[in-house]
């Protein structure tokens, strides 16, 4: 695993080094018996899932987003998840979310906008199960700055947290949702994968041809512009295979038989 960029908060897990910025990729070594399966980055913290399903975090801990008692400049295991096999993690600005092998969702850290999905707005020091999703088998999660989405194995998409910019796609004027709610406008459309930027979100259907976006920003697609706080259908002649979201930029990747093309949105 390699990391680079800002390291003031220990988010690269390199320990107490003097450099505040790492300008080129630097390797972060685990023990030989441990392999990294996935990594997720928040604003100033990092979470890693290993091949044995354990979660390690490092970086800023002002809102308990590490699941530890103190900030860490080296990756340290999240003891509150050690009894579970974790498949997926995601990080927001100052909160973290994880999904275990049974599809249970855990969250911890900042909760100002209800982004932990607990029905309250209190910060959580350690991971806790989101009870609203207890009967769902969640297979994907994604976090924006202060919002989250969860995709179930049946293709149903839930969202919660900050909604000041319509990033939850619920079609309501509420500025936040404290518990996960299904996105009704996507009912009947099986979703394949999801991604969140700071204050916007994308979802791609299993057909790969239909992309839906809910955002506070104008969206430019093949020269067209639109603006919405609910789900908007984006028609594409290319099957979307993956997408990546930043804050606020986005990129969709489409694959054809002859070549690979990317389209900036």
Tab-separated table of C-alpha atoms in Angstrom, residues 155-159 168-172 181-191 203 205 211-214 229-233:
chain	number	residue	atom	x	y	z
A	155	UNK	CA	-30.644	-3.269	-5.452
A	156	UNK	CA	-32.479	-0.935	-3.048
A	157	UNK	CA	-30.651	2.292	-2.231
A	158	UNK	CA	-30.863	4.044	1.162
A	159	UNK	CA	-29.541	7.502	2.081
A	168	UNK	CA	-29.784	12.323	-0.452
A	169	UNK	CA	-32.030	12.189	-3.522
A	170	UNK	CA	-35.181	11.907	-1.402
A	171	UNK	CA	-36.983	14.778	-3.096
A	172	UNK	CA	-37.643	16.558	0.210
A	181	UNK	CA	-34.510	6.134	4.045
A	182	UNK	CA	-35.056	4.355	0.716
A	183	UNK	CA	-34.845	6.517	-2.394
A	184	UNK	CA	-38.362	5.982	-3.741
A	185	UNK	CA	-37.697	7.508	-7.153
A	186	UNK	CA	-35.302	4.610	-7.819
A	187	UNK	CA	-37.812	1.921	-6.836
A	188	UNK	CA	-37.862	-0.839	-9.422
A	189	UNK	CA	-34.495	0.122	-10.878
A	190	UNK	CA	-31.815	-2.346	-9.707
A	191	UNK	CA	-28.689	-0.392	-8.818
A	203	UNK	CA	-25.808	5.625	-8.938
A	205	UNK	CA	-28.110	0.708	-12.790
A	211	UNK	CA	-27.010	6.929	-14.569
A	212	UNK	CA	-28.976	8.875	-12.028
A	213	UNK	CA	-27.575	11.877	-10.235
A	214	UNK	CA	-28.886	13.951	-7.376
A	229	UNK	CA	-32.217	18.110	-5.924
A	230	UNK	CA	-33.839	14.811	-6.856
A	231	UNK	CA	-32.793	11.942	-9.099
A	232	UNK	CA	-32.180	12.980	-12.687
A	233	UNK	CA	-31.900	10.480	-15.519
